[in-house]
Each structure stands twice: as C-alpha cells, then as structure tokens.
Amino acid sequence: PFGQLRRQVPLSDGRRAVVRKAWSGIAGGANARAASRGQLIRCLNTRQLHGVVSRQQTALQAQDELLEKMIGSSDAEESAEEVTYAEFESYWERRSWEVTDDGFFALLIHNHFPLR
C-alpha cells in the first residue's frame, strides 16, 4: 500500500489483540470458537473497504472477495455456515505480512469491522 516499505511484519501480540477485539465484536465474545457467515457479513463494513471507496468494486464484490480469501468461497452453498476464529486470524496473519505499521494495520481492521 501507499507509504508502506516492502518489509514483512508478522502478526505480533499487539496486532493479534486487535484481531481478537474485532473477533469479539463479530462473534459476541473474544473466546467464541466460531461465528456464522451471517454474523461476519452483518459486521463487515464494506463501504469503508479500499476497493469500494476507490470505486473499483461494489460493496457486494468487496464482500465476496473477503469471504473467498478468508474461508475459500463467497458462495453460501459451497462454504461452511461458520467462520472459525482460526480462519479469521489466519486471514489477518496473511494481511499482517503486507503492512509494516501497527497503526495502519489497526486502521485496516477497523475499516473492515468496527472495533468496540
């Protein structure tokens, strides 16, 4: 992304805490093992995603892209009814490698899911 060095950053404890906070808002608690696809979609703030803001994608396209990257499919018929915390964290772990700044990483998650 703009302004980011090409250095890879793993999912640190601080970043993991931000991921866990987002998960808590989605699943109804930080220790929840899974959330329904519906819970994830209801919490997803597609209007704030880069592809939508830049008008390169519709909100539905951005939602589908996220689901495909996170759980392997955007099609409700093909994918599981639940999203596990492990899948959610794994997605953000992969994204963490792309972002060098912790504040920008937190903003990225906040743009996806409002942090409470």
PDB file of C-alpha atoms in Angstrom:
ATOM      1  CA  PRO A   1       0.000   0.000   0.000  1.00  0.00           C
ATOM      2  CA  PHE A   2       0.947   3.640  -0.386  1.00  0.00           C
ATOM      3  CA  GLY A   3       3.642   4.708   2.026  1.00  0.00           C
ATOM      4  CA  GLN A   4       4.478   1.167   3.117  1.00  0.00           C
ATOM      5  CA  LEU A   5       8.004  -0.214   2.889  1.00  0.00           C
ATOM      6  CA  ARG A   6       8.439  -3.656   1.356  1.00  0.00           C
ATOM      7  CA  ARG A   7       9.269  -5.209   4.719  1.00  0.00           C
ATOM      8  CA  GLN A   8       7.228  -8.115   6.027  1.00  0.00           C
ATOM      9  CA  VAL A   9       5.799  -7.947   9.542  1.00  0.00           C
ATOM     10  CA  PRO A  10       4.391 -10.999  11.338  1.00  0.00           C
ATOM     11  CA  LEU A  11       1.247 -10.935  13.453  1.00  0.00           C
ATOM     12  CA  SER A  12       2.659  -9.573  16.715  1.00  0.00           C
ATOM     13  CA  ASP A  13       0.933  -9.836  20.091  1.00  0.00           C
ATOM     14  CA  GLY A  14      -0.331  -6.255  19.686  1.00  0.00           C
ATOM     15  CA  ARG A  15      -1.780  -6.971  16.259  1.00  0.00           C
ATOM     16  CA  ARG A  16      -3.254 -10.249  17.491  1.00  0.00           C
ATOM     17  CA  ALA A  17      -5.025  -8.278  20.253  1.00  0.00           C
ATOM     18  CA  VAL A  18      -6.617  -6.003  17.623  1.00  0.00           C
ATOM     19  CA  VAL A  19      -7.704  -9.076  15.631  1.00  0.00           C
ATOM     20  CA  ARG A  20      -9.168 -10.619  18.807  1.00  0.00           C
ATOM     21  CA  LYS A  21     -11.049  -7.377  19.566  1.00  0.00           C
ATOM     22  CA  ALA A  22     -12.592  -7.375  16.083  1.00  0.00           C
ATOM     23  CA  TRP A  23     -13.497 -11.057  16.510  1.00  0.00           C
ATOM     24  CA  SER A  24     -15.148 -10.300  19.838  1.00  0.00           C
ATOM     25  CA  GLY A  25     -17.432  -7.773  18.130  1.00  0.00           C
ATOM     26  CA  ILE A  26     -18.319 -10.229  15.380  1.00  0.00           C
ATOM     27  CA  ALA A  27     -18.754 -13.428  17.383  1.00  0.00           C
ATOM     28  CA  GLY A  28     -20.147 -11.886  20.563  1.00  0.00           C
ATOM     29  CA  GLY A  29     -17.114 -12.676  22.700  1.00  0.00           C
ATOM     30  CA  ALA A  30     -13.348 -12.945  22.425  1.00  0.00           C
ATOM     31  CA  ASN A  31     -13.400 -16.647  23.315  1.00  0.00           C
ATOM     32  CA  ALA A  32     -16.036 -17.692  20.777  1.00  0.00           C
ATOM     33  CA  ARG A  33     -14.736 -20.534  18.600  1.00  0.00           C
ATOM     34  CA  ALA A  34     -16.865 -19.671  15.573  1.00  0.00           C
ATOM     35  CA  ALA A  35     -19.286 -17.131  14.157  1.00  0.00           C
ATOM     36  CA  SER A  36     -21.908 -17.605  11.497  1.00  0.00           C
ATOM     37  CA  ARG A  37     -21.309 -16.292   7.984  1.00  0.00           C
ATOM     38  CA  GLY A  38     -24.280 -14.020   8.652  1.00  0.00           C
ATOM     39  CA  GLN A  39     -22.656 -12.519  11.754  1.00  0.00           C
ATOM     40  CA  LEU A  40     -19.472 -11.848   9.799  1.00  0.00           C
ATOM     41  CA  ILE A  41     -21.347 -10.260   6.894  1.00  0.00           C
ATOM     42  CA  ARG A  42     -23.536  -8.119   9.190  1.00  0.00           C
ATOM     43  CA  CYS A  43     -20.434  -6.729  10.901  1.00  0.00           C
ATOM     44  CA  LEU A  44     -18.443  -6.212   7.700  1.00  0.00           C
ATOM     45  CA  ASN A  45     -18.225  -2.526   6.842  1.00  0.00           C
ATOM     46  CA  THR A  46     -17.928  -2.872   3.064  1.00  0.00           C
ATOM     47  CA  ARG A  47     -18.407   0.858   2.423  1.00  0.00           C
ATOM     48  CA  GLN A  48     -15.033   1.567   4.056  1.00  0.00           C
ATOM     49  CA  LEU A  49     -13.035  -1.000   2.085  1.00  0.00           C
ATOM     50  CA  HIS A  50     -10.463   0.370  -0.323  1.00  0.00           C
ATOM     51  CA  GLY A  51     -11.980  -1.235  -3.427  1.00  0.00           C
ATOM     52  CA  VAL A  52     -15.375   0.315  -2.669  1.00  0.00           C
ATOM     53  CA  VAL A  53     -14.047   3.734  -1.657  1.00  0.00           C
ATOM     54  CA  SER A  54     -11.949   3.887  -4.835  1.00  0.00           C
ATOM     55  CA  ARG A  55     -14.990   2.718  -6.832  1.00  0.00           C
ATOM     56  CA  GLN A  56     -13.132  -0.284  -8.219  1.00  0.00           C
ATOM     57  CA  GLN A  57     -15.647  -2.678  -6.624  1.00  0.00           C
ATOM     58  CA  THR A  58     -19.220  -2.701  -5.476  1.00  0.00           C
ATOM     59  CA  ALA A  59     -19.895  -3.471  -1.818  1.00  0.00           C
ATOM     60  CA  LEU A  60     -21.027  -6.974  -2.791  1.00  0.00           C
ATOM     61  CA  GLN A  61     -17.860  -7.591  -4.820  1.00  0.00           C
ATOM     62  CA  ALA A  62     -15.709  -6.470  -1.881  1.00  0.00           C
ATOM     63  CA  GLN A  63     -17.675  -8.727   0.475  1.00  0.00           C
ATOM     64  CA  ASP A  64     -17.311 -11.705  -1.860  1.00  0.00           C
ATOM     65  CA  GLU A  65     -13.579 -11.099  -2.262  1.00  0.00           C
ATOM     66  CA  LEU A  66     -13.077 -11.017   1.503  1.00  0.00           C
ATOM     67  CA  LEU A  67     -15.064 -14.223   2.021  1.00  0.00           C
ATOM     68  CA  GLU A  68     -13.132 -16.006  -0.731  1.00  0.00           C
ATOM     69  CA  LYS A  69      -9.817 -15.015   0.834  1.00  0.00           C
ATOM     70  CA  MET A  70     -10.932 -15.801   4.375  1.00  0.00           C
ATOM     71  CA  ILE A  71     -12.913 -19.036   4.009  1.00  0.00           C
ATOM     72  CA  GLY A  72     -12.317 -20.107   0.419  1.00  0.00           C
ATOM     73  CA  SER A  73     -15.685 -19.220  -1.102  1.00  0.00           C
ATOM     74  CA  SER A  74     -18.229 -16.432  -1.179  1.00  0.00           C
ATOM     75  CA  ASP A  75     -20.978 -18.857  -2.202  1.00  0.00           C
ATOM     76  CA  ALA A  76     -23.132 -19.846   0.770  1.00  0.00           C
ATOM     77  CA  GLU A  77     -23.842 -23.207  -0.899  1.00  0.00           C
ATOM     78  CA  GLU A  78     -20.129 -24.045  -1.246  1.00  0.00           C
ATOM     79  CA  SER A  79     -18.733 -22.734   2.016  1.00  0.00           C
ATOM     80  CA  ALA A  80     -19.292 -23.581   5.645  1.00  0.00           C
ATOM     81  CA  GLU A  81     -22.041 -21.823   7.572  1.00  0.00           C
ATOM     82  CA  GLU A  82     -19.478 -20.842  10.173  1.00  0.00           C
ATOM     83  CA  VAL A  83     -16.238 -18.921  10.196  1.00  0.00           C
ATOM     84  CA  THR A  84     -13.835 -20.104  12.873  1.00  0.00           C
ATOM     85  CA  TYR A  85     -11.539 -17.864  14.857  1.00  0.00           C
ATOM     86  CA  ALA A  86      -8.609 -19.803  13.368  1.00  0.00           C
ATOM     87  CA  GLU A  87      -9.743 -18.880   9.825  1.00  0.00           C
ATOM     88  CA  PHE A  88     -10.297 -15.260  10.831  1.00  0.00           C
ATOM     89  CA  GLU A  89      -6.896 -14.967  12.498  1.00  0.00           C
ATOM     90  CA  SER A  90      -5.164 -16.755   9.615  1.00  0.00           C
ATOM     91  CA  TYR A  91      -6.597 -14.229   7.149  1.00  0.00           C
ATOM     92  CA  TRP A  92      -5.305 -11.330   9.253  1.00  0.00           C
ATOM     93  CA  GLU A  93      -1.962 -13.044   9.744  1.00  0.00           C
ATOM     94  CA  ARG A  94      -1.530 -13.125   5.947  1.00  0.00           C
ATOM     95  CA  ARG A  95      -2.590  -9.463   5.728  1.00  0.00           C
ATOM     96  CA  SER A  96      -0.137  -8.563   8.512  1.00  0.00           C
ATOM     97  CA  TRP A  97       2.789  -9.507   6.274  1.00  0.00           C
ATOM     98  CA  GLU A  98       1.699  -6.766   3.849  1.00  0.00           C
ATOM     99  CA  VAL A  99       1.534  -3.913   6.395  1.00  0.00           C
ATOM    100  CA  THR A 100       4.604  -2.538   8.178  1.00  0.00           C
ATOM    101  CA  ASP A 101       2.938  -0.024  10.502  1.00  0.00           C
ATOM    102  CA  ASP A 102       0.925  -1.240  13.514  1.00  0.00           C
ATOM    103  CA  GLY A 103      -1.356   1.802  13.424  1.00  0.00           C
ATOM    104  CA  PHE A 104      -2.132   1.241   9.758  1.00  0.00           C
ATOM    105  CA  PHE A 105      -2.827  -2.445  10.481  1.00  0.00           C
ATOM    106  CA  ALA A 106      -5.308  -1.466  13.223  1.00  0.00           C
ATOM    107  CA  LEU A 107      -6.925   1.033  10.839  1.00  0.00           C
ATOM    108  CA  LEU A 108      -7.219  -1.677   8.188  1.00  0.00           C
ATOM    109  CA  ILE A 109      -9.090  -3.950  10.588  1.00  0.00           C
ATOM    110  CA  HIS A 110     -11.208  -1.057  11.823  1.00  0.00           C
ATOM    111  CA  ASN A 111     -12.171  -0.270   8.226  1.00  0.00           C
ATOM    112  CA  HIS A 112     -13.357  -3.865   7.837  1.00  0.00           C
ATOM    113  CA  PHE A 113     -15.033  -4.302  11.216  1.00  0.00           C
ATOM    114  CA  PRO A 114     -15.899  -1.525  13.703  1.00  0.00           C
ATOM    115  CA  LEU A 115     -13.851  -2.068  16.856  1.00  0.00           C
ATOM    116  CA  ARG A 116     -15.815  -1.677  20.055  1.00  0.00           C
TER     117      ARG A 116
END
